Amino acid sequence: MVAEARRATVASGLQGFTIEQLCETVGVSRRTFFNHFGSKEDAVLGIELHADTELVAAYARGELVPATVDPLGSVIALTIEQLRVVGLDRAHEVLIRGVFEREPALIGRFVSATDEQLEAVAAAVRQRFGWTAPDDARARLVTEAAAGILRVSAAAWLDDDFDESTGTGIDDLITTNLRQMQAAITPATTASTTGRQGAPA
């Protein structure tokens, strides 16, 4: 449904086809369409109703990811699971580029949906770790950090020069970038605890 909606948008623009025509092309009813998508625009962007609601709820309850995983690592694990559910495909990214070129107004809807998803994940992090005080920004900070890791990883994975034959998947890139971020923000213990390395002369 999403791929066909994107192909139709690239070919004819959003006004060039109806929901009924889309449903007929993919062989589903109008009712089925609205069980999954709130609008034609959401179908084009792949914003499916309640697509990962249960996934995020399970995470918030302390499930899905082992309790021993640190907050940032746990959000990354949730993100990887969400990507598996969505079925991220490099070929679809080419289509979405074409969609944004044809219908740039959809970029705003995409950004808005992304913000809504980030807030839902941040709320789940608050519940999972008990960071519920109004002035506690840790849940949002951790969520935004995970989003940054995902953006960097996705940019590399979706780059035209990326070599899929190496076998490096998006999961591996995300995990590698998580380790790099953790290493970058964790001070070297020898420098901070012994005072010997980097001490002033």
Coordinates of C-alpha atoms in Angstrom, one line a residue, residues 112-200:
S112 CA 5.3 16.5 12.7
A113 CA 4.8 12.8 12.8
T114 CA 8.5 12.3 13.7
D115 CA 8.1 14.7 16.6
E116 CA 4.9 12.9 17.8
Q117 CA 6.8 9.6 17.7
L118 CA 9.8 11.0 19.6
E119 CA 7.4 12.3 22.3
A120 CA 5.7 8.9 22.6
V121 CA 9.1 7.2 23.0
A122 CA 10.2 9.8 25.6
A123 CA 7.0 9.2 27.5
A124 CA 7.7 5.4 27.5
V125 CA 11.3 6.1 28.7
R126 CA 9.9 8.2 31.6
Q127 CA 7.6 5.4 32.6
R128 CA 10.2 2.7 32.3
F129 CA 12.8 4.4 34.4
G130 CA 10.6 6.4 36.7
W131 CA 11.8 9.8 35.5
T132 CA 8.5 11.4 36.0
A133 CA 9.4 14.7 37.8
P134 CA 8.2 17.7 35.6
D135 CA 11.7 19.2 35.5
D136 CA 13.5 15.9 34.7
A137 CA 14.7 16.1 31.1
R138 CA 16.6 12.8 31.0
A139 CA 13.9 10.9 29.1
R140 CA 13.8 13.5 26.3
L141 CA 17.6 13.8 26.2
V142 CA 18.0 10.0 25.9
T143 CA 15.3 9.9 23.2
E144 CA 16.9 12.7 21.2
A145 CA 20.3 11.1 21.5
A146 CA 18.9 7.9 20.1
A147 CA 17.2 9.8 17.3
G148 CA 20.6 11.4 16.4
I149 CA 22.2 8.0 16.3
L150 CA 19.4 6.7 14.0
R151 CA 19.8 9.8 11.7
V152 CA 23.5 9.3 11.3
S153 CA 23.2 5.6 10.8
A154 CA 20.3 5.9 8.3
A155 CA 22.2 8.6 6.3
A156 CA 25.1 6.3 5.9
W157 CA 23.0 3.3 5.1
L158 CA 20.8 5.1 2.5
D159 CA 23.8 6.9 0.8
D160 CA 24.0 6.1 -2.9
D161 CA 27.6 5.0 -2.4
F162 CA 26.8 2.5 0.4
D163 CA 27.9 -1.0 -0.6
E164 CA 25.2 -3.5 0.4
S165 CA 27.5 -6.4 -0.5
T166 CA 29.6 -5.8 2.6
G167 CA 26.7 -7.3 4.6
T168 CA 26.6 -4.3 7.0
G169 CA 22.9 -3.8 7.9
I170 CA 21.2 -0.9 9.4
D171 CA 21.1 -2.7 12.8
D172 CA 24.9 -3.1 12.8
L173 CA 25.4 0.6 11.8
I174 CA 23.1 1.8 14.6
T175 CA 24.9 -0.5 17.2
T176 CA 28.3 0.7 16.0
N177 CA 27.3 4.3 16.2
L178 CA 25.8 3.8 19.7
R179 CA 29.2 2.4 20.9
Q180 CA 31.0 5.4 19.3
M181 CA 28.7 7.9 21.1
Q182 CA 29.1 6.1 24.4
A183 CA 32.9 6.2 24.0
A184 CA 32.8 9.8 23.0
I185 CA 30.8 11.0 26.1
T186 CA 32.5 8.7 28.6
P187 CA 35.7 10.2 30.0
A188 CA 38.8 8.1 30.1
T189 CA 39.1 6.7 33.6
T190 CA 42.8 7.0 33.6
A191 CA 42.6 10.7 33.0
S192 CA 39.8 11.5 35.4
T193 CA 40.6 9.2 38.3
T194 CA 44.4 9.0 38.5
G195 CA 45.3 12.5 37.7
R196 CA 48.5 11.2 36.0
Q197 CA 47.4 11.4 32.4
G198 CA 46.9 14.9 31.1
A199 CA 47.9 16.5 34.5
P200 CA 49.3 20.0 34.2

